[in-house]
PDB file of C-alpha atoms in Angstrom:
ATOM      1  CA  UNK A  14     126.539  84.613 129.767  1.00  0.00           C
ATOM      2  CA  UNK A  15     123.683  83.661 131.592  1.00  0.00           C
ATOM      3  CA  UNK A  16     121.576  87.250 129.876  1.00  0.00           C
ATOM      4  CA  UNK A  17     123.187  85.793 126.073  1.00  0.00           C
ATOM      5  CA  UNK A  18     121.883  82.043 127.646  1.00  0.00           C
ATOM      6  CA  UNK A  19     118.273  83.487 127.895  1.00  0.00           C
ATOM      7  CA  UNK A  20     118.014  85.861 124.619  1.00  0.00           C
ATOM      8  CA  UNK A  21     119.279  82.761 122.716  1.00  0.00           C
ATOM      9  CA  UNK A  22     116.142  81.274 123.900  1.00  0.00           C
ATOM     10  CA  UNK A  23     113.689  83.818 123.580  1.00  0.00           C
ATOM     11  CA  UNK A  24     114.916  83.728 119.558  1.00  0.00           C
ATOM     12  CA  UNK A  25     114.655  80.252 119.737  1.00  0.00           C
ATOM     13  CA  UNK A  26     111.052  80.147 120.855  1.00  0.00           C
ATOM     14  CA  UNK A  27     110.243  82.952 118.622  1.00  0.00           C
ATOM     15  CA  UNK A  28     111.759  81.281 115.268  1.00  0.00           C
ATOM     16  CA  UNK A  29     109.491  78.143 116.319  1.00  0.00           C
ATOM     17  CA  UNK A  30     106.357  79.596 116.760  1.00  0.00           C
ATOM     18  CA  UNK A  31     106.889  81.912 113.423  1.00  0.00           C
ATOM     19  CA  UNK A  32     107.743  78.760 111.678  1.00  0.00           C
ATOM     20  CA  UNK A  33     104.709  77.024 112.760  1.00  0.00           C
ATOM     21  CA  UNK A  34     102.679  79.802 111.462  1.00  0.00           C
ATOM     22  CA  UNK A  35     104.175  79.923 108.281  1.00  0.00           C
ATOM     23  CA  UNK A  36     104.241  75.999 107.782  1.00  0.00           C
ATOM     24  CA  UNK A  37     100.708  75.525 109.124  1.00  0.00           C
ATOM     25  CA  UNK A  38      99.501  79.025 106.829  1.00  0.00           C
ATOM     26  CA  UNK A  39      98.135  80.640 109.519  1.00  0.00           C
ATOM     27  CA  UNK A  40     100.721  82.997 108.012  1.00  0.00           C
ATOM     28  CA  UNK A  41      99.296  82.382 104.414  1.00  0.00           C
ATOM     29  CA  UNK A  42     101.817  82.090 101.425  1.00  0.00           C
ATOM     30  CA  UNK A  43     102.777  85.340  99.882  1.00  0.00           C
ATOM     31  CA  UNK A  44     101.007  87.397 102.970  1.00  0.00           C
ATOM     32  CA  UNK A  45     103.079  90.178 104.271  1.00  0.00           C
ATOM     33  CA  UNK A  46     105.026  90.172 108.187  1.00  0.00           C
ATOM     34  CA  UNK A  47     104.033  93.099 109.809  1.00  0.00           C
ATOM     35  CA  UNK A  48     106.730  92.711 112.782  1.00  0.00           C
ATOM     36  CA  UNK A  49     105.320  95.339 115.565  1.00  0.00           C
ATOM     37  CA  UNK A  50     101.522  93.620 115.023  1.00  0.00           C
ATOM     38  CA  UNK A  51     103.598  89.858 115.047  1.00  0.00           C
ATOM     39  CA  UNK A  52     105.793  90.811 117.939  1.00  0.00           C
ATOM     40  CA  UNK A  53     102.111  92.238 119.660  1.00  0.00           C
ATOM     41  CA  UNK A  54     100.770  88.929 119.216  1.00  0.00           C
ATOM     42  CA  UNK A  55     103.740  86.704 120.365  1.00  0.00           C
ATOM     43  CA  UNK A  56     103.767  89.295 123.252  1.00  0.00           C
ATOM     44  CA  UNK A  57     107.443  90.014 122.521  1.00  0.00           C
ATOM     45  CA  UNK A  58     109.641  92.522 121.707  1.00  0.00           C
ATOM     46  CA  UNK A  59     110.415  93.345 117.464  1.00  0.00           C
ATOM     47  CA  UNK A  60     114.445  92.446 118.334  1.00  0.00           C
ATOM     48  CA  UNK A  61     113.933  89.085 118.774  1.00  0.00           C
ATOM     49  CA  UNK A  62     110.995  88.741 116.315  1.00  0.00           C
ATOM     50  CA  UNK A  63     113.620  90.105 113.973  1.00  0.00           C
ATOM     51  CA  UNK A  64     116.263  88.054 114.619  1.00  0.00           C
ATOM     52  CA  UNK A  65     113.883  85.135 113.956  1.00  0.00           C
ATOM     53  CA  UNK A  66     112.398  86.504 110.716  1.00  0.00           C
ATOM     54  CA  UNK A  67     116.720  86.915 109.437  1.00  0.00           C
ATOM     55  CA  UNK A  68     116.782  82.790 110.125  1.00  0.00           C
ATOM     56  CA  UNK A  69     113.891  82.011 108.186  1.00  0.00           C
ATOM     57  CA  UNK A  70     114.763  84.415 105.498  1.00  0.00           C
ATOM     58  CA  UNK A  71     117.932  82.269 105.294  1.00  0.00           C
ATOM     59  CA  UNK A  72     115.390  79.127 105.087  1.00  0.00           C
ATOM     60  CA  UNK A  73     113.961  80.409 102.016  1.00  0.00           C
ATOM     61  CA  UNK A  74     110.554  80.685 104.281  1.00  0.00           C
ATOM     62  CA  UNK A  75     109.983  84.328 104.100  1.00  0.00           C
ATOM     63  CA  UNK A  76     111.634  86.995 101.658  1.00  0.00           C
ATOM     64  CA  UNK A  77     113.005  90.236 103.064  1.00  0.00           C
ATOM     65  CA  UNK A  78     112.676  93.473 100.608  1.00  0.00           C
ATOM     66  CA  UNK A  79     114.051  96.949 100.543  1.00  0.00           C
ATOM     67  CA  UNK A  80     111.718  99.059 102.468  1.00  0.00           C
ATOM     68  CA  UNK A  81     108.721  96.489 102.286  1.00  0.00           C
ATOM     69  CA  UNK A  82     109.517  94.246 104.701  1.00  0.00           C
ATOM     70  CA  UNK A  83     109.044  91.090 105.547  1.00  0.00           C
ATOM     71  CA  UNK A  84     106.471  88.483 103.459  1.00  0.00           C
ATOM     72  CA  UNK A  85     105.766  84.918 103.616  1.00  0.00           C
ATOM     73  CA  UNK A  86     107.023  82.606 100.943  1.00  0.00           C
ATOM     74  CA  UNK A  87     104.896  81.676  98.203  1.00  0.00           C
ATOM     75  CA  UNK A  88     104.448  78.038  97.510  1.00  0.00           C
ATOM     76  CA  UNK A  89     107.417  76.682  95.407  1.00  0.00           C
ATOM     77  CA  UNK A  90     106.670  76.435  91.825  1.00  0.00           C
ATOM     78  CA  UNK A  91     106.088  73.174  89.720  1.00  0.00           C
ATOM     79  CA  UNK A  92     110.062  72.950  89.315  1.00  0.00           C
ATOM     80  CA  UNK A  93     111.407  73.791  92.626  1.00  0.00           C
ATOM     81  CA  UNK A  94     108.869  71.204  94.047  1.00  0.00           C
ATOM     82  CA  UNK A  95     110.583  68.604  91.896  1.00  0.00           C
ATOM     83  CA  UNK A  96     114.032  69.841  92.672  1.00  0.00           C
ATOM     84  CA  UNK A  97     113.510  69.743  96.508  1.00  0.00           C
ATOM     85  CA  UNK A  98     112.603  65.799  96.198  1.00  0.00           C
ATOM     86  CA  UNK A  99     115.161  65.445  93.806  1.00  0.00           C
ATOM     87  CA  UNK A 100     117.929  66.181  97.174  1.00  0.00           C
ATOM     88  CA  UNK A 101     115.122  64.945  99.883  1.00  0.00           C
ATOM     89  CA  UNK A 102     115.912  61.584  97.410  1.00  0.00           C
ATOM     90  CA  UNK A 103     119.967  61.894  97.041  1.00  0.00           C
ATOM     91  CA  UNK A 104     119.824  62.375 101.144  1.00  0.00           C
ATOM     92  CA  UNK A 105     117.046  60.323 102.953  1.00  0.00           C
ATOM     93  CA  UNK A 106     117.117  56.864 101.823  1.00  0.00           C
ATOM     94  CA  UNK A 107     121.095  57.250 102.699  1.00  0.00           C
ATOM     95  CA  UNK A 108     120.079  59.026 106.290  1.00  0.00           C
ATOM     96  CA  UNK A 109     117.435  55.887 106.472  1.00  0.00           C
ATOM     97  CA  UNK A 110     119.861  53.445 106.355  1.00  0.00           C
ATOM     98  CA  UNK A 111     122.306  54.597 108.240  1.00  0.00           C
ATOM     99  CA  UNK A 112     119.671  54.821 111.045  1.00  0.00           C
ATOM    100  CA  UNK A 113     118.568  51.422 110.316  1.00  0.00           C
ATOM    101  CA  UNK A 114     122.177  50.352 112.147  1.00  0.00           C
ATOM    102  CA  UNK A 115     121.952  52.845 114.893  1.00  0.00           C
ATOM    103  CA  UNK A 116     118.453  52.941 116.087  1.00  0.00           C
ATOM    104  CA  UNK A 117     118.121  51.836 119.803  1.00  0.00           C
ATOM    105  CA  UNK A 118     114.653  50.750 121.375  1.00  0.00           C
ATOM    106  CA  UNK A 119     113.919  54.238 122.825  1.00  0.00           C
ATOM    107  CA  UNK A 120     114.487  55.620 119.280  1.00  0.00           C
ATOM    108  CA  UNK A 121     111.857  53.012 117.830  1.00  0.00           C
ATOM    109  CA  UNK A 122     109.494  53.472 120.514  1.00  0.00           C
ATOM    110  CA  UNK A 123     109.704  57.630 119.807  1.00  0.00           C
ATOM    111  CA  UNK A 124     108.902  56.895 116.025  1.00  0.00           C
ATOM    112  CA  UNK A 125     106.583  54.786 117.060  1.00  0.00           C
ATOM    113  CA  UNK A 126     104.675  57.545 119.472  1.00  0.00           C
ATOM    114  CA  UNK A 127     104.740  59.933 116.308  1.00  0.00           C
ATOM    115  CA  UNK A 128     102.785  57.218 114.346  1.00  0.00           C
ATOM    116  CA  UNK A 129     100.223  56.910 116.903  1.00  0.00           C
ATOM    117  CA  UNK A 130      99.513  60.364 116.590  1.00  0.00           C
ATOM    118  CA  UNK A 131      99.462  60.226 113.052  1.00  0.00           C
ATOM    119  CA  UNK A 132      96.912  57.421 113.349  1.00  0.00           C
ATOM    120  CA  UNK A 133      94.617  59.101 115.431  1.00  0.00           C
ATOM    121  CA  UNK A 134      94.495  62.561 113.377  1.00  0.00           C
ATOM    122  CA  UNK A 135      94.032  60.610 110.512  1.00  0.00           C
ATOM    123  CA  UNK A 136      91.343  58.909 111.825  1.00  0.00           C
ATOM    124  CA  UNK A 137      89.816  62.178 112.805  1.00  0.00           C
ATOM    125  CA  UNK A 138      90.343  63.928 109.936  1.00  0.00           C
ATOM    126  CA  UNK A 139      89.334  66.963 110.808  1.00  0.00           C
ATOM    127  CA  UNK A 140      91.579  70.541 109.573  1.00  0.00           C
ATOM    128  CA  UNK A 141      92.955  70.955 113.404  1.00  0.00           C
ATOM    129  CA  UNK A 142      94.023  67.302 113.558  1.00  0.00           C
ATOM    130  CA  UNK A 143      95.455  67.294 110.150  1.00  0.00           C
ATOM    131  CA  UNK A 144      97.941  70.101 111.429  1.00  0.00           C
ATOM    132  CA  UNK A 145      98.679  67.551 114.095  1.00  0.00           C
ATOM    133  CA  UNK A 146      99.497  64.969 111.459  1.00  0.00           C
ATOM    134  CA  UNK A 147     101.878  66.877 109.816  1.00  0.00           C
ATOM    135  CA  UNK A 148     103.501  68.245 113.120  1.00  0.00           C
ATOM    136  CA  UNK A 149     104.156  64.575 113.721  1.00  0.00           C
ATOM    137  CA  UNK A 150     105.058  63.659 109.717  1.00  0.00           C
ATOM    138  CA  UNK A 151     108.086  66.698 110.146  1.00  0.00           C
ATOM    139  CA  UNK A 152     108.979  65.153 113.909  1.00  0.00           C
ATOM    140  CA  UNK A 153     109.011  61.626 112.425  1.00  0.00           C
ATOM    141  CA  UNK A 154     111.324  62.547 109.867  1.00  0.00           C
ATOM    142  CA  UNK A 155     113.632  64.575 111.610  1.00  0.00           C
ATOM    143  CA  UNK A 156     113.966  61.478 114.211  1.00  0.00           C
ATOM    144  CA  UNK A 157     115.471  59.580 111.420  1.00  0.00           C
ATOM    145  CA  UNK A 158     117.644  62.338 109.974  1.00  0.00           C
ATOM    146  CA  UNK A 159     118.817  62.746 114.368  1.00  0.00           C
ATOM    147  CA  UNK A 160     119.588  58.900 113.868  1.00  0.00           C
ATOM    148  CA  UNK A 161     121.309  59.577 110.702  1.00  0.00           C
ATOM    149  CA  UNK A 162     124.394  61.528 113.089  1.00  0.00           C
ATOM    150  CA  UNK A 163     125.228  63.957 110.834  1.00  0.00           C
ATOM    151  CA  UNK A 164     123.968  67.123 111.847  1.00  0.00           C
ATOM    152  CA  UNK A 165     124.140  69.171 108.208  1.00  0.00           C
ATOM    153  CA  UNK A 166     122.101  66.429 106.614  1.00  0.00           C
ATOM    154  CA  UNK A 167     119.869  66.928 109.481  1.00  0.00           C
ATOM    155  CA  UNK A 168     119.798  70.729 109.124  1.00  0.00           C
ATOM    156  CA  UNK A 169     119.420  70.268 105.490  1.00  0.00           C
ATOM    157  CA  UNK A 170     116.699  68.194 105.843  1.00  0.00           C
ATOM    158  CA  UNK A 171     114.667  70.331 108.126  1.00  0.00           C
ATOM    159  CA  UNK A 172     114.327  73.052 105.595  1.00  0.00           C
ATOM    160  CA  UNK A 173     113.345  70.709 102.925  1.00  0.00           C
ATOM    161  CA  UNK A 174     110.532  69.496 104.947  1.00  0.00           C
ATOM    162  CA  UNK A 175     109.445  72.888 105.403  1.00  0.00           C
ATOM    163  CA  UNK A 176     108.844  73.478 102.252  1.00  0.00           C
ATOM    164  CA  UNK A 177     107.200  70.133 101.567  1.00  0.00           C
ATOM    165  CA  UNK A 178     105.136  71.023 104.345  1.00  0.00           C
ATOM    166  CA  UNK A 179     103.278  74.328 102.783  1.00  0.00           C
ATOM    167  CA  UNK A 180     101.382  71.873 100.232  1.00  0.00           C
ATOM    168  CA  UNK A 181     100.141  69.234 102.749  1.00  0.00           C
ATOM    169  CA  UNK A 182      97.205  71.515 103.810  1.00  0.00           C
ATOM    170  CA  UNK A 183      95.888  70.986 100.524  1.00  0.00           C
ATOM    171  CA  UNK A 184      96.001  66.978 101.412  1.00  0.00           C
ATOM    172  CA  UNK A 185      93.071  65.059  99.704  1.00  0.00           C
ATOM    173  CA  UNK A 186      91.300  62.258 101.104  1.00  0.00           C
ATOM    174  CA  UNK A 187      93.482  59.313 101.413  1.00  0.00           C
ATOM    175  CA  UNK A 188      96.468  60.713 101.340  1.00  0.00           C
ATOM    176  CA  UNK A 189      97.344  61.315 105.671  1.00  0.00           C
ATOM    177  CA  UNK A 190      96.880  57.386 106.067  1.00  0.00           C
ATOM    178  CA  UNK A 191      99.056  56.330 102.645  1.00  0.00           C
ATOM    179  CA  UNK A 192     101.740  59.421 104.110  1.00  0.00           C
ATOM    180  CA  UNK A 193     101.674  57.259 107.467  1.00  0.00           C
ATOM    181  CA  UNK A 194     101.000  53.382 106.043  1.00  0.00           C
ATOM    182  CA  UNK A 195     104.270  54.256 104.185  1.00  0.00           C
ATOM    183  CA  UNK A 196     105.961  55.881 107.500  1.00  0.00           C
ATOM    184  CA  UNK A 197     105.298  52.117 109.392  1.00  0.00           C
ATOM    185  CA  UNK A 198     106.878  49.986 106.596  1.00  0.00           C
ATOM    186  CA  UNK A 199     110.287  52.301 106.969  1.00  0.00           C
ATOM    187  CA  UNK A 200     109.449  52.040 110.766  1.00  0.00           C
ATOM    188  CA  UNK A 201     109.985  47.984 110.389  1.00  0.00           C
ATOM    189  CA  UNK A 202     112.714  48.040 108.569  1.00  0.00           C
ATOM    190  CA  UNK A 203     114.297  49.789 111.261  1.00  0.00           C
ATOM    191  CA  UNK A 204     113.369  47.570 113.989  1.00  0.00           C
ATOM    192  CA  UNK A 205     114.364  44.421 111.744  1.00  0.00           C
ATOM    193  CA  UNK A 206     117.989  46.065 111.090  1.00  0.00           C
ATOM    194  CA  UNK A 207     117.980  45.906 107.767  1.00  0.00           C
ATOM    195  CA  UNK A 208     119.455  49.097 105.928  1.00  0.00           C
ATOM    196  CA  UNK A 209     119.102  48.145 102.333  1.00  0.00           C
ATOM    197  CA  UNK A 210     115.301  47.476 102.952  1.00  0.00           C
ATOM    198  CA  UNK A 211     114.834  51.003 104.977  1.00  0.00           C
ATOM    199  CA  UNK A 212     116.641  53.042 102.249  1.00  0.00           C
ATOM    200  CA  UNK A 213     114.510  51.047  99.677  1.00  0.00           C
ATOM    201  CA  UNK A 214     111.405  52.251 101.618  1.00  0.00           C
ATOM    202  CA  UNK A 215     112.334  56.017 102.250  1.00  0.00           C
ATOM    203  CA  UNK A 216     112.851  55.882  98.469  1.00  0.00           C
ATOM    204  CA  UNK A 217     109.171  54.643  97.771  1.00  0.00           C
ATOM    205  CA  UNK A 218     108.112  57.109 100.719  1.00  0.00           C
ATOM    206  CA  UNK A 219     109.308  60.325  99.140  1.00  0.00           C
ATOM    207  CA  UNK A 220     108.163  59.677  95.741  1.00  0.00           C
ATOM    208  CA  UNK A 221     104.730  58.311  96.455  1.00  0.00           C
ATOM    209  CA  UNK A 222     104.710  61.507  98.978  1.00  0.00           C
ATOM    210  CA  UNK A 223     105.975  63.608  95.738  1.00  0.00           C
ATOM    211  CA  UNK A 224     103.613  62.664  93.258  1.00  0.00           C
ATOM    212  CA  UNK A 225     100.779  63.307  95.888  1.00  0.00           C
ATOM    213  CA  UNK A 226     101.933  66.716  96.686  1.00  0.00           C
ATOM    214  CA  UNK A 227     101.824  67.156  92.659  1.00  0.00           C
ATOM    215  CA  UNK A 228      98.501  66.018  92.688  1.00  0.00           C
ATOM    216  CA  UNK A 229      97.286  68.318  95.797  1.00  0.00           C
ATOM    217  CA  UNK A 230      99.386  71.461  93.608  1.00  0.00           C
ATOM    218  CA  UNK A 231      97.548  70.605  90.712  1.00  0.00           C
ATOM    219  CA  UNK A 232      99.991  69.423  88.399  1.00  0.00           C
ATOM    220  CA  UNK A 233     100.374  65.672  87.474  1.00  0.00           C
ATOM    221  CA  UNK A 234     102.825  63.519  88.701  1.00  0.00           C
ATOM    222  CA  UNK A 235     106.070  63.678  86.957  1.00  0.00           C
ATOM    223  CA  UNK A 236     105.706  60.699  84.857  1.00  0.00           C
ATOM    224  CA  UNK A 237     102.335  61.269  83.992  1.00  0.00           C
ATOM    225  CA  UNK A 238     104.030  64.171  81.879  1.00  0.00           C
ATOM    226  CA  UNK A 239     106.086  64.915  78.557  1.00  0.00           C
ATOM    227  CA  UNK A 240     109.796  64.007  78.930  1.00  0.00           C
ATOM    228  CA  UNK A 241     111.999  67.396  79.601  1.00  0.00           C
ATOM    229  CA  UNK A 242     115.279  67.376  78.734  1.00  0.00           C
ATOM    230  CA  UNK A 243     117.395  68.047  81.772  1.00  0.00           C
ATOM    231  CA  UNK A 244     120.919  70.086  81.384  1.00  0.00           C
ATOM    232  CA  UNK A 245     123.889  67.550  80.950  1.00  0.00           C
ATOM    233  CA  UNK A 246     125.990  67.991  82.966  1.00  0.00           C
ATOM    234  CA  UNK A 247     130.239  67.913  82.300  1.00  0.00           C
ATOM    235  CA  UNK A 248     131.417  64.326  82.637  1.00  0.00           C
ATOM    236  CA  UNK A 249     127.667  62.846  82.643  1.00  0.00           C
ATOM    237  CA  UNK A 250     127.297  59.451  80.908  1.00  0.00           C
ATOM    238  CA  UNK A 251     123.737  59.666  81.489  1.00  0.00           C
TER     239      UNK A 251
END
């Protein structure tokens, strides 16, 4: 048990420090995985490396082919993008609430420590910092979705933000203080108790953080564009 206890780990550690690559493109988007030169450089061995890579390939973060391997994901397109804040908006504001009645001192005082690191990257501003920020941004929300008690939501919510997270090295000027002005005012809401109000402010939060990640992909925000039509569904009165 104990050699199981430590390989577990060792995967663990592995799948984290991959995933920080690919979030923070020092794995670029679309690049390929070459697993023995990887495994060289996380001085470990390809089985565990591999193991990690088969978890991330079931994240959607890299894409596994027949006899090519392993290769980053690219950047979601202009419709996946809206798709993945379509559930980060059916989920959060819900998980935001709920943690508005649960959410002890300790927990307020470890969002609060996020924040502060926010504050000072993004009054840095400099590229190394801004990887800091959004370390902290993905922390922050998963301390919410942990206060939210239900750990597939949580899970869920993890590999949204993942996703979310490829465009945010293309933040603009602006954009890291509005990400964490926004992050405070859910913060109080919190502290005051108040679930409605918290849910209400998630809800701002993610599509404020939508349209700028539109913006920082280059396409305009979605209602800054023609209507689509969107597929009724069966039983819709909408």
């Amino acid at each position: 048990m104990a050699v199981a206890s430590r390989r577990d780990v060792l995967v663990d550690t592995v799948y984290e420090a991959v995933r920080r690559r690919l979030v923070e493109h020092d794995i670029a988007p679309g690049a390929r995985v070459t697993i023995n030169t990887l495994a060289q450089d996380l001085q470990v061995s390809p089985t565990p490396l591999r193991e990690a890579l088969a978890r991330l390939e079931g994240e959607g973060l890299v894409v596994k082919r027949s006899l090519a391997g392993y290769t980053a994901a690219r950047l979601l397109g202009e419709r996946d993008l809206d798709e993945l804040f379509e559930m980060r908006l059916l989920l959060e504001p819900a998980v935001a609430a709920h943690a508005a009645d649960h959410a002890r001192p300790d927990d307020l005082a470890r969002l609060a420590g996020h924040l502060a690191e926010m504050r000072a990257a993004t009054e840095d501003g400099s590229p190394a910092t801004l990887v800091l920020h959004l370390r902290h941004d993905a922390l922050f929300h998963d301390g919410i979705a942990a206060l939210g008690g239900n750990s597939l939501i949580r899970a869920t919510l993890t590999r949204l933000h993942a996703h979310a997270h490829l465009y945010r090295l293309r933040f603009q000027e602006g954009m890291a203080e509005e990400t964490r002005r926004e992050h405070e005012r859910v913060v109080e809401a919190l502290s005051e108790r108040d679930p409605d109000t918290a849910a209400a402010r998630m809800r701002t939060h993610l599509r404020r953080a939508h349209a700028r990640l539109r913006t920082a992909a280059g396409t305009p925000a979605a209602e800054d564009q023609p209507a689509r039509r969107r597929p009724r569904v069966r039983g819709s009165t909408a």
